[in-house]
CSV table of C-alpha atoms and ligand atoms in Angstrom, one decimal:
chain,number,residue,atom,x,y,z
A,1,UNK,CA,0.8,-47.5,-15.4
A,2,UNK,CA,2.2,-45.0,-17.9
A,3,UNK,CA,4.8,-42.4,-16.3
A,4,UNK,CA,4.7,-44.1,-12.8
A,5,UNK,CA,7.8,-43.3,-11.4
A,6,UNK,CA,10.0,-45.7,-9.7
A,7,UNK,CA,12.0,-45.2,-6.8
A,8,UNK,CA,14.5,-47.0,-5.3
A,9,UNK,CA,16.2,-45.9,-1.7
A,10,UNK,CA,19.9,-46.7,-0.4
A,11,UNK,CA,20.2,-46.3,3.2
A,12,UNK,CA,17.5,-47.1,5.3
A,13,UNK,CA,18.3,-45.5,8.4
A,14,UNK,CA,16.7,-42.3,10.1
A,15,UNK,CA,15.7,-40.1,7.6
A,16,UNK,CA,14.6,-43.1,5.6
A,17,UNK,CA,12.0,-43.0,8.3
A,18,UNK,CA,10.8,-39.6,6.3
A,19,UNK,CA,11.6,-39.9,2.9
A,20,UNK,CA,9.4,-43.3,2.4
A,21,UNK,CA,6.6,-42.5,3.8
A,22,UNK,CA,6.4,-39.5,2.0
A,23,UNK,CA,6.8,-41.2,-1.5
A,24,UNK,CA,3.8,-43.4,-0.5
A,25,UNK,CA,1.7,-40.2,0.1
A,26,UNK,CA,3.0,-38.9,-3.2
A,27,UNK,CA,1.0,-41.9,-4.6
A,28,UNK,CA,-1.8,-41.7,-2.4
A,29,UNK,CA,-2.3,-37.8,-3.5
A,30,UNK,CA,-2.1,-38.5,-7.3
A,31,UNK,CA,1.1,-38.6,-7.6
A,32,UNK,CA,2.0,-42.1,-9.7
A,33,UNK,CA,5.0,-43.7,-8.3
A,34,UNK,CA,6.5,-46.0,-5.7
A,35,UNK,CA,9.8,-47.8,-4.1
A,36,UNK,CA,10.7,-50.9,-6.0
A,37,UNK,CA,13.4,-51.8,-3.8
A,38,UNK,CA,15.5,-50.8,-1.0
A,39,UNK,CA,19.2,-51.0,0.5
A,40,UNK,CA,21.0,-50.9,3.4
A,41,UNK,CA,24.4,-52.3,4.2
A,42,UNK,CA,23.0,-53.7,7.4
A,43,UNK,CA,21.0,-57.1,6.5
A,44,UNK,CA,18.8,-56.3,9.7
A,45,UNK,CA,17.1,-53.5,7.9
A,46,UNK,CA,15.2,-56.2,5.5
A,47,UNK,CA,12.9,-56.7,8.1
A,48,UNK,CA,12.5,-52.5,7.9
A,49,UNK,CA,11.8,-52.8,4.6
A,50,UNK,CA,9.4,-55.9,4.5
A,51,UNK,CA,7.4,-53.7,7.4
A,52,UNK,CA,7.2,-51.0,4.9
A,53,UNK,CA,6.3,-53.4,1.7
A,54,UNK,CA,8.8,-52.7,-0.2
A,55,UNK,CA,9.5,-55.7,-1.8
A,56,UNK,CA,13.0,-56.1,-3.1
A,57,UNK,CA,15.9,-55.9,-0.6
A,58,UNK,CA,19.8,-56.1,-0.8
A,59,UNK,CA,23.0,-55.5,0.8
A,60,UNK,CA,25.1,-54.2,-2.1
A,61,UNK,CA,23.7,-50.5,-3.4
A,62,UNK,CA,25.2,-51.6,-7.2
A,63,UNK,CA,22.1,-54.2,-7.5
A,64,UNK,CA,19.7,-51.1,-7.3
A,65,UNK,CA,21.6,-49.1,-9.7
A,66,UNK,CA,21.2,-52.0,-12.0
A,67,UNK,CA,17.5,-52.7,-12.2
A,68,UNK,CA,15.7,-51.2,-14.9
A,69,UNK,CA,12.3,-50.3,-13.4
A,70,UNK,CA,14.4,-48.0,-11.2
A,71,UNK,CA,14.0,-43.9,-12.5
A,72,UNK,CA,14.7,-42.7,-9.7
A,73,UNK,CA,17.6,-43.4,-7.0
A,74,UNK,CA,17.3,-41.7,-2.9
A,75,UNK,CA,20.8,-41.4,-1.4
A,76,UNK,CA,19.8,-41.4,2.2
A,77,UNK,CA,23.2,-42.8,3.6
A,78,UNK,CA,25.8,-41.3,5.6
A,79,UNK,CA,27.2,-37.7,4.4
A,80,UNK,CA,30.9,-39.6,3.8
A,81,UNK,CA,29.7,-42.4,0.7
A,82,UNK,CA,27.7,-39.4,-1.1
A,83,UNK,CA,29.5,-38.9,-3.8
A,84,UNK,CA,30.4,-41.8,-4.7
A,85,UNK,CA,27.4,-43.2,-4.4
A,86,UNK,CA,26.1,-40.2,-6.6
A,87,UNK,CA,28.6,-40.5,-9.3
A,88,UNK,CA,27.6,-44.3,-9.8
A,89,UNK,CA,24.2,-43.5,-10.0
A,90,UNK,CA,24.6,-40.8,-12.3
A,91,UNK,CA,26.4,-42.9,-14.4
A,92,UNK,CA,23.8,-45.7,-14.4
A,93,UNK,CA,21.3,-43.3,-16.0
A,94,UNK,CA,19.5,-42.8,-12.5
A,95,UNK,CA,17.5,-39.4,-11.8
A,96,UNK,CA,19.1,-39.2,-8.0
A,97,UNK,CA,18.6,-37.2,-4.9
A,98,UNK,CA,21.2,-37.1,-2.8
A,99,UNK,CA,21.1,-36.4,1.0
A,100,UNK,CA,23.5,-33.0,2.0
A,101,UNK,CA,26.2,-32.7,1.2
A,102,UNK,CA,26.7,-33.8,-2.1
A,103,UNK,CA,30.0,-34.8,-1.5
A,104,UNK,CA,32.9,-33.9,1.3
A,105,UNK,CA,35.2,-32.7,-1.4
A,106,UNK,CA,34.6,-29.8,-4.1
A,107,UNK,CA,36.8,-31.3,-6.5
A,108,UNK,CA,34.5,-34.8,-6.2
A,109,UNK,CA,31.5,-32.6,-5.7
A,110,UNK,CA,32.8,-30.1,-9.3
A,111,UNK,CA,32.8,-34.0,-11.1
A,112,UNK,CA,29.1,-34.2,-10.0
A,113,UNK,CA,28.6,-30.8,-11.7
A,114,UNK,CA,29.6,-31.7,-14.8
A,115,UNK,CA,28.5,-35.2,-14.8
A,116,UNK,CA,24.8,-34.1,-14.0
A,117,UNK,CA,25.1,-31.6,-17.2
A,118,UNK,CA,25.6,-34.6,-19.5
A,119,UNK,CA,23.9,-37.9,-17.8
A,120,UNK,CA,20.3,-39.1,-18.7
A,121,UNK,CA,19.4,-38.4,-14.8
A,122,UNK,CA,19.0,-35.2,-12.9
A,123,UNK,CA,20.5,-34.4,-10.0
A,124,UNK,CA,18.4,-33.1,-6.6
A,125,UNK,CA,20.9,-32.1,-3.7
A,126,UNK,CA,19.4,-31.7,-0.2
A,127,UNK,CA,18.3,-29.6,1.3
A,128,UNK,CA,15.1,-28.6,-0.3
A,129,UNK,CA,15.0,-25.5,1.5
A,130,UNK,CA,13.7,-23.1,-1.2
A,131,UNK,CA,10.5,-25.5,-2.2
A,132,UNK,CA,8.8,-24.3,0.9
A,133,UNK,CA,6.1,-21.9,0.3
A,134,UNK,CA,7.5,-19.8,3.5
A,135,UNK,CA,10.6,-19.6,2.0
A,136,UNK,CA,9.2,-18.5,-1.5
A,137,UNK,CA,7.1,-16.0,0.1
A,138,UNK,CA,9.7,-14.3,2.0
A,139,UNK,CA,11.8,-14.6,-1.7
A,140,UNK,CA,9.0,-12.7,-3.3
A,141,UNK,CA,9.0,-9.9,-0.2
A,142,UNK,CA,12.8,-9.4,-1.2
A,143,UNK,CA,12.8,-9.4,-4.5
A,144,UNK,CA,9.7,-7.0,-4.6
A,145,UNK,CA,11.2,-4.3,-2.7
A,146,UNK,CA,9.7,-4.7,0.5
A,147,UNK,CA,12.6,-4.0,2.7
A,148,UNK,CA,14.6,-2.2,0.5
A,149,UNK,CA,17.9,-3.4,-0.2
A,150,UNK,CA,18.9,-6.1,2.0
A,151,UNK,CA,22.3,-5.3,4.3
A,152,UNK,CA,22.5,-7.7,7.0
A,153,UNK,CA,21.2,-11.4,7.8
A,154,UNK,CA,21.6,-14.3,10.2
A,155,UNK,CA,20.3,-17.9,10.0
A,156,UNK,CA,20.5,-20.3,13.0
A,157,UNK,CA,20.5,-23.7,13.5
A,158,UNK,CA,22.1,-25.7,16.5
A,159,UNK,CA,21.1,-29.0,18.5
A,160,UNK,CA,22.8,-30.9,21.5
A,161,UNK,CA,23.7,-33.3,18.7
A,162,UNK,CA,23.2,-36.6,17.5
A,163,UNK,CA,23.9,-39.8,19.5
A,164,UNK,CA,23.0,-42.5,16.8
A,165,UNK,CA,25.8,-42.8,14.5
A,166,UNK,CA,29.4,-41.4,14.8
A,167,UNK,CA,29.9,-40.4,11.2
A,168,UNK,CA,28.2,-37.3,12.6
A,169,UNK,CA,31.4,-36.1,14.7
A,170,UNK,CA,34.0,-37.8,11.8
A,171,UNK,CA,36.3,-35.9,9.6
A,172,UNK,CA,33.7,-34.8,6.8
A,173,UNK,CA,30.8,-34.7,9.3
A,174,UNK,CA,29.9,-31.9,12.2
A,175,UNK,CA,27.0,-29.4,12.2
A,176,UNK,CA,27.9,-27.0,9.2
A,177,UNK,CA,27.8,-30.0,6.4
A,178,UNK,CA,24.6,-31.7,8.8
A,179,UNK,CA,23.1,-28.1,10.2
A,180,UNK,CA,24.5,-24.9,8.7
A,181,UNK,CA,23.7,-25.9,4.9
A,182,UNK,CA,20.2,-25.4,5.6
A,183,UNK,CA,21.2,-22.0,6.6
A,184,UNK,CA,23.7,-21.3,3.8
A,185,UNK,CA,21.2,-22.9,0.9
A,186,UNK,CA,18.6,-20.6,2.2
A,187,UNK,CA,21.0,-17.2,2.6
A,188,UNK,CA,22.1,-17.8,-0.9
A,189,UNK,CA,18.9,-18.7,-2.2
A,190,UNK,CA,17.3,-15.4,-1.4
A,191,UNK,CA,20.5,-12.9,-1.0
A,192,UNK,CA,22.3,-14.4,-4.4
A,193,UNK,CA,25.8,-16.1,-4.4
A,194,UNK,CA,28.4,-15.1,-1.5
A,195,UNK,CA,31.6,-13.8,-2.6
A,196,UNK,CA,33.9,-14.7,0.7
A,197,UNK,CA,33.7,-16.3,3.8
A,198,UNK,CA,35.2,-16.0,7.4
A,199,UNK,CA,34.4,-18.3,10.2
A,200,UNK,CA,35.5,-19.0,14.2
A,201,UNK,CA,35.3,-22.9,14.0
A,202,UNK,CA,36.2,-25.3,17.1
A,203,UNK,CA,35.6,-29.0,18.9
A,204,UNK,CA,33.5,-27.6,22.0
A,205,UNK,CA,32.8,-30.9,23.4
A,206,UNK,CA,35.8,-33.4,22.5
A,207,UNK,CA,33.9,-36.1,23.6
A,208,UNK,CA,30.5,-37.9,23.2
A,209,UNK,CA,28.9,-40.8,23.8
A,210,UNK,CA,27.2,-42.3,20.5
A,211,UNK,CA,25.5,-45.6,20.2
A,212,UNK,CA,26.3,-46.3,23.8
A,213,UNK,CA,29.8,-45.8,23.0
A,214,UNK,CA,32.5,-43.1,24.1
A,215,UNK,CA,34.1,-41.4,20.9
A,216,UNK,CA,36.5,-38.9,20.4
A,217,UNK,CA,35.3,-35.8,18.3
A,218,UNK,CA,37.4,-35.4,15.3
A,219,UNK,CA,35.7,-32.7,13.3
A,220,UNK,CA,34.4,-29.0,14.4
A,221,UNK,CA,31.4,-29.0,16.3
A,222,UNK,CA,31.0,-25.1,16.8
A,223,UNK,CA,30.7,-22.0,14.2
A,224,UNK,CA,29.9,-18.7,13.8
A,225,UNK,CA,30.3,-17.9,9.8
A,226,UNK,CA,30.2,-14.7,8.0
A,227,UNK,CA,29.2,-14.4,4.6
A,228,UNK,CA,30.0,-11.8,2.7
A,229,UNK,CA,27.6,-11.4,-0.3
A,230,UNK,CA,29.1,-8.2,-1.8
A,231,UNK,CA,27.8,-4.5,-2.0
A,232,UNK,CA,28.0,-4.3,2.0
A,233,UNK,CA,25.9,-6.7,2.5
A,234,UNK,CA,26.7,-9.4,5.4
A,235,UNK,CA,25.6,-12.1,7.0
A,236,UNK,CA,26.5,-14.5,10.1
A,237,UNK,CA,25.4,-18.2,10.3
A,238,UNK,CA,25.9,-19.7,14.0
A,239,UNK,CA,25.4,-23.3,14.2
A,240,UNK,CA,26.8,-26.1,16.5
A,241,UNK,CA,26.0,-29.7,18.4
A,242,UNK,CA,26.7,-27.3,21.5
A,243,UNK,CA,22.9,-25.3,21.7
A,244,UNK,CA,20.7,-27.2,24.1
A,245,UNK,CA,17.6,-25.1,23.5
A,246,UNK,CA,16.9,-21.5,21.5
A,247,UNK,CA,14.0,-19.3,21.1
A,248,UNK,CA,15.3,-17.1,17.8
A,249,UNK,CA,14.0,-16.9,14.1
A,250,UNK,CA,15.8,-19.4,11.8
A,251,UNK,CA,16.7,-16.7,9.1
A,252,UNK,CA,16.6,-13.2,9.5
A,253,UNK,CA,17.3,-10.1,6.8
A,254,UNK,CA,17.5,-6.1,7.2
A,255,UNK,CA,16.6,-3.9,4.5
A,256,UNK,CA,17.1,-0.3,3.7
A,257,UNK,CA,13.3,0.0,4.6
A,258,UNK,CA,12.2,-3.1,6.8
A,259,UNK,CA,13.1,-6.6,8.3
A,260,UNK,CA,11.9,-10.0,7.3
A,261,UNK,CA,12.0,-13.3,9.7
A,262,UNK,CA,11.3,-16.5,9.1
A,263,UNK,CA,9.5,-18.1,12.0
A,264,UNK,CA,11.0,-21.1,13.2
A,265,UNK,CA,13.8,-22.8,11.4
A,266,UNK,CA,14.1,-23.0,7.5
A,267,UNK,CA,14.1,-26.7,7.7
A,268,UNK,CA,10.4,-26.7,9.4
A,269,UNK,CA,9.4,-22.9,8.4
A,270,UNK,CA,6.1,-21.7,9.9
A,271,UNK,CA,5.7,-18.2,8.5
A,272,UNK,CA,7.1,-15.3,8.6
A,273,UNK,CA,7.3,-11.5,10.1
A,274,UNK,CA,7.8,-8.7,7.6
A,275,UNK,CA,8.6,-5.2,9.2
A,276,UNK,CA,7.9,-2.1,6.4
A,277,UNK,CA,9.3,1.1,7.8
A,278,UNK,CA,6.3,2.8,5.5
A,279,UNK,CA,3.6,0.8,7.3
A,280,UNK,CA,4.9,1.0,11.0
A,281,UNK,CA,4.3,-2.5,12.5
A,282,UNK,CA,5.2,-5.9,12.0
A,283,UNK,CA,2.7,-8.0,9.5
A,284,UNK,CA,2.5,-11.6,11.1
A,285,UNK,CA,2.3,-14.3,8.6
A,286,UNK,CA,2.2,-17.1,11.1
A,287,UNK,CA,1.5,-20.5,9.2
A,288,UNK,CA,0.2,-23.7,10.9
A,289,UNK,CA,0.8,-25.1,7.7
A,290,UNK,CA,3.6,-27.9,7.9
A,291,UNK,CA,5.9,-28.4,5.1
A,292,UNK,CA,8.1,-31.5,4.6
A,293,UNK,CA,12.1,-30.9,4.5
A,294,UNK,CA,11.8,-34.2,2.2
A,295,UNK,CA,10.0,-32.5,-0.4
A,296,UNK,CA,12.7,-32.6,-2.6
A,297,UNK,CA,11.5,-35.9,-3.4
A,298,UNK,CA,8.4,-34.2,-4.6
A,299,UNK,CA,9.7,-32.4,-6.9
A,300,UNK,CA,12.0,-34.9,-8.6
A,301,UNK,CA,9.7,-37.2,-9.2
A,302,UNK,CA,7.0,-34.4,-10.4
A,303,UNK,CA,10.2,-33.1,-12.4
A,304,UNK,CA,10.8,-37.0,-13.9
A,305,UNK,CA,6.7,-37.0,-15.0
A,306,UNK,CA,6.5,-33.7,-16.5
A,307,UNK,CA,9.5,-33.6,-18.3
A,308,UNK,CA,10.8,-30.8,-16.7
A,309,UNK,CA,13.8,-30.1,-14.8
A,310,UNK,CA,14.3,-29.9,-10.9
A,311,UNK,CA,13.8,-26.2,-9.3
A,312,UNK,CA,16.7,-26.3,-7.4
A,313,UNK,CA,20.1,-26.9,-9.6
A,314,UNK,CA,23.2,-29.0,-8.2
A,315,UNK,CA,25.7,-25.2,-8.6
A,316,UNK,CA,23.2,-24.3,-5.9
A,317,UNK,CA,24.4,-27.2,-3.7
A,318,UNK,CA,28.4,-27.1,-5.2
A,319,UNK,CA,28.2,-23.3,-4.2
A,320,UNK,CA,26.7,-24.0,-0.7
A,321,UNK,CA,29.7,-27.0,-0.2
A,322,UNK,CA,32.3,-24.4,-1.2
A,323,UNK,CA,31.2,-22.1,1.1
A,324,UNK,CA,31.4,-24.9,4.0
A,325,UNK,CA,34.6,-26.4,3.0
A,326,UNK,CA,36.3,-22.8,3.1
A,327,UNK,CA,34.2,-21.9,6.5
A,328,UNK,CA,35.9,-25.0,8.1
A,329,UNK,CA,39.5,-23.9,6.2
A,330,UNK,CA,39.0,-20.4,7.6
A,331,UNK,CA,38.5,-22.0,11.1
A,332,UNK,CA,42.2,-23.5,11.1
A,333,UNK,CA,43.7,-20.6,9.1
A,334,UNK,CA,41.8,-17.6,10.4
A,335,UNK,CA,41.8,-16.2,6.8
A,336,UNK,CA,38.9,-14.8,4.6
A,337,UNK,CA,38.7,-16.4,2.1
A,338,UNK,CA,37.1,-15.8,-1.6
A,339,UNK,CA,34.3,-17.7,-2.5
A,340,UNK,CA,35.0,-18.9,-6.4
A,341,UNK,CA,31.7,-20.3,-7.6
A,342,UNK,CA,28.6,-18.9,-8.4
A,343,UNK,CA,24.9,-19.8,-9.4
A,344,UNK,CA,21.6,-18.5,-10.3
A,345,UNK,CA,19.2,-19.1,-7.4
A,346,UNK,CA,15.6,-20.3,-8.4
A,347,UNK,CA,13.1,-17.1,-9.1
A,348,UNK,CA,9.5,-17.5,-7.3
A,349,UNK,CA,7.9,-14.6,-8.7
A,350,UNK,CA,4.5,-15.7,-9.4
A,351,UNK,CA,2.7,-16.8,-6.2
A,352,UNK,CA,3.8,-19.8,-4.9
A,353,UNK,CA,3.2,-22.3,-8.0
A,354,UNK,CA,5.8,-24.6,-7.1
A,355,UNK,CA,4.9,-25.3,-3.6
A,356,UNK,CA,3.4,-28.7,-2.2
A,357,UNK,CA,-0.2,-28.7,-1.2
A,358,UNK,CA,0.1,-27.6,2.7
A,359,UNK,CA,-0.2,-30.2,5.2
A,360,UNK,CA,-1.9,-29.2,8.8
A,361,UNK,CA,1.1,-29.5,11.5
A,362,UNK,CA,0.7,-33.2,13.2
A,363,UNK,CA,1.0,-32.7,17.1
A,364,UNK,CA,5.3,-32.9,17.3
B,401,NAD,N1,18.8,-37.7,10.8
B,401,NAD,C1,18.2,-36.6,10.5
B,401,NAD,O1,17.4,-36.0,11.2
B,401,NAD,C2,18.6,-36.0,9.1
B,401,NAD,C3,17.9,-35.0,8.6
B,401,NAD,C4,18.1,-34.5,7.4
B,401,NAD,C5,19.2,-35.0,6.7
B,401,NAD,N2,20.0,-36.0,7.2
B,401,NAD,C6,21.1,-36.5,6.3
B,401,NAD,O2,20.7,-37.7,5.8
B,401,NAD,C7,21.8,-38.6,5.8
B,401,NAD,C8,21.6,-39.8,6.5
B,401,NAD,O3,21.4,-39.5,7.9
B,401,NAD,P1,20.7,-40.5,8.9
B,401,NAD,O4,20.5,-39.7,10.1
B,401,NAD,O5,19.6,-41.2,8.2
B,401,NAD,O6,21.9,-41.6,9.1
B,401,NAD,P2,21.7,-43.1,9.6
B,401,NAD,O7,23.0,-43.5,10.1
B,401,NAD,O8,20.5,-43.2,10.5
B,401,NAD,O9,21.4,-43.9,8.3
B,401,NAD,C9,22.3,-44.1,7.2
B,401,NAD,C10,22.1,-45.5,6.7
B,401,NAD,O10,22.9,-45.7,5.6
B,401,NAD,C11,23.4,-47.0,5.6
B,401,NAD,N3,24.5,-47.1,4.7
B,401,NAD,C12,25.8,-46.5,4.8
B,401,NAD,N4,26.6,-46.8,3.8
B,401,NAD,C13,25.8,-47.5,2.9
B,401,NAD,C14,26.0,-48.1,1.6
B,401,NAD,N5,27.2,-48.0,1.0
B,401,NAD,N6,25.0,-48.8,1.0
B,401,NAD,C15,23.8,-48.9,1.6
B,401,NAD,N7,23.6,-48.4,2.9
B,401,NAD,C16,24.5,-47.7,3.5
B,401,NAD,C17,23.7,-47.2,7.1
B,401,NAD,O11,23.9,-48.6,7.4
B,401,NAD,C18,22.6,-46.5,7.8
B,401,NAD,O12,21.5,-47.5,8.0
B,401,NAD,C19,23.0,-37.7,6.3
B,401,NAD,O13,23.7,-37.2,5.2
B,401,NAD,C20,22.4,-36.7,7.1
B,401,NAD,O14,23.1,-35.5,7.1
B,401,NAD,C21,19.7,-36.5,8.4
């Protein structure tokens, strides 16, 4: 069929689990496209893939790169092969999506930049955060006026951790690159670029067990960040594998003239609260409407059929890396430290246009 677009997924692990199945709906809804092939370094996996009917399977990553009925490439692997993984897709001619972060280093992650500005392929970097409608909405609020001009946020996002695969508490992983971005992409997205960062970072909990094995901790698994996003306006990011349980919005900003909150966490958004000094009470915009953190995928492959670009832009995703690379350098140093890059976040100011149709929430 004209324009179907083909995908083709490295890494079948657990957030495969959400990404394929939401590519099949894609098709299912109208949507033309489907995975050609899949890849995982670990043989067993085949028999994931046969379950799923995909019907091409292999080892090696470079054999997917190299088919030609493949438009579109899913990075799904572990944070710490993203880039280069990326750059060899990009370079293959590939439209890819990458899985957060782009990359562990900022001078790989700049290469990416620049290498997405000239290749055939576009570049989506998770997460997807600003594609929900909640999030657009409460873009919208802000950038109307509604609470005046915004002085001081928060985001949240913390877990126990996980206890399936130990790149998690590896050099390159922890909870800012795995947690916190969701946080910064979102505080960026609707406050505009920070300008300098502070952060109290530390290993809480030295020792976990993961896969049924003891491991030593070697990266941070506990932060509180500030962000400083210029003209007085601040914001603090807490995020850890140390928060058993917690009952708070996921974003929060304070205006001049009122207070927005996002219910729930930006990753699985289910509304939002907006507080207007002029009306006096708090206008509840609770949503049962589920949104999918994978719906990145979405808009790539809408983005690949309607010759369009992506909504979000991979300086989004460089500036979000910069500000967690310098976070975790602020931990060891205790120093501010200036943010360098910069971007122009995504504008929503038309009613939600570029959102997915709403799904009702499944039972969780
Ligand atoms: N698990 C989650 O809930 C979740 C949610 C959102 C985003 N993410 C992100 O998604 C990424 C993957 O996380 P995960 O939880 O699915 O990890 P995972 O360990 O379950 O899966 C990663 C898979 O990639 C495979 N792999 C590693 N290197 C490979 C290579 N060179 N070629 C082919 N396959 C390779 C591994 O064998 C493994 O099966 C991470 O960046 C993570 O931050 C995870």
């Amino acid at each position: 069929m004209a324009n179907r677009v083909r995908v083709g997924v490295i890494g079948l692990g657990s957030v495969s689990e959400k990404y394929v199945p939401h590519v099949r709906r894609l098709n299912i809804e109208g949507t033309s496209c489907e995975i050609v092939i899949a890849c995982d370094v670990r043989p067993g996996l085949a028999e994931r893939a046969r379950e799923w009917e995909i019907p091409a399977f292999t080892t090696d990553y470079h054999e997917v790169l190299g088919r030609a009925d493949v438009d579109v490439v899913l990075i799904l692997t572990g944070m710490q092969t993203h880039g280069p993984l990326t750059r060899d897709a990009l370079n293959s001619g590939k439209h890819v999506l990458v899985e957060k972060p782009m990359s562990m280093d900022l001078a790989e992650a700049a290469e990416l930049v620049a290498l997405a500005k000239v290749s055939k392929g576009h570049l989506v970097c998770a997460p997807h955060v600003t594609l929900s409608r909640t999030y657009q909405d409460m873009w919208r609020h802000i950038h109307a006026g509604d609470i005046g001009r915004p002085l001081t946020a928060r985001g949240f996002y913390g877990w126990a951790g996980p206890d399936w695969d130990p790149f998690f508490y590896e050099p390159g992983g922890g909870p800012m690159y795995d947690l916190g971005v969701y946080n910064v992409t979102t505080l960026t997205g609707l406050l505009g670029p920070c300008k300098r960062v502070m952060a109290m970072t530390g290993i809480a909990i030295p020792e976990r067990i993961v896969n049924n094995q003891k491991m030593q901790v070697q990266t941070d698994d506990n932060f509180q960040l500030l962000m400083d996003f210029g003209n007085q306006c601040f914001a603090v990011v807490t995020t850890g594998f140390t928060i058993q349980q917690y009952d708070v919005p996921g974003i929060e900003v304070y205006g001049t003239e009122g207070t927005i909150n996002m219910l729930s966490d930006d990753w699985d958004p289910r509304g939002y609260k907006l507080w207007r000094n002029k009306d006096g009470f708090w206008q509840d915009h609770t949503s049962r409407a589920k949104w999918n953190w994978t719906d990145g995928v979405r808009d790539i492959i809408q983005a690949v059929q309607e010759g369009r670009k992506p909504v979000n832009s991979p300086e989004h995703a460089y500036h979000v890396l910069e500000v967690m690379v310098k976070s975790m350098e602020s931990g060891r140093t205790g120093q501010a430290l200036p943010i360098v890059s910069t971007f122009t976040p995504p504008r929503f100011d038309s009613a939600a246009d570029r959102v997915a149709p709403h799904l009702d929430h499944a039972p969780e």
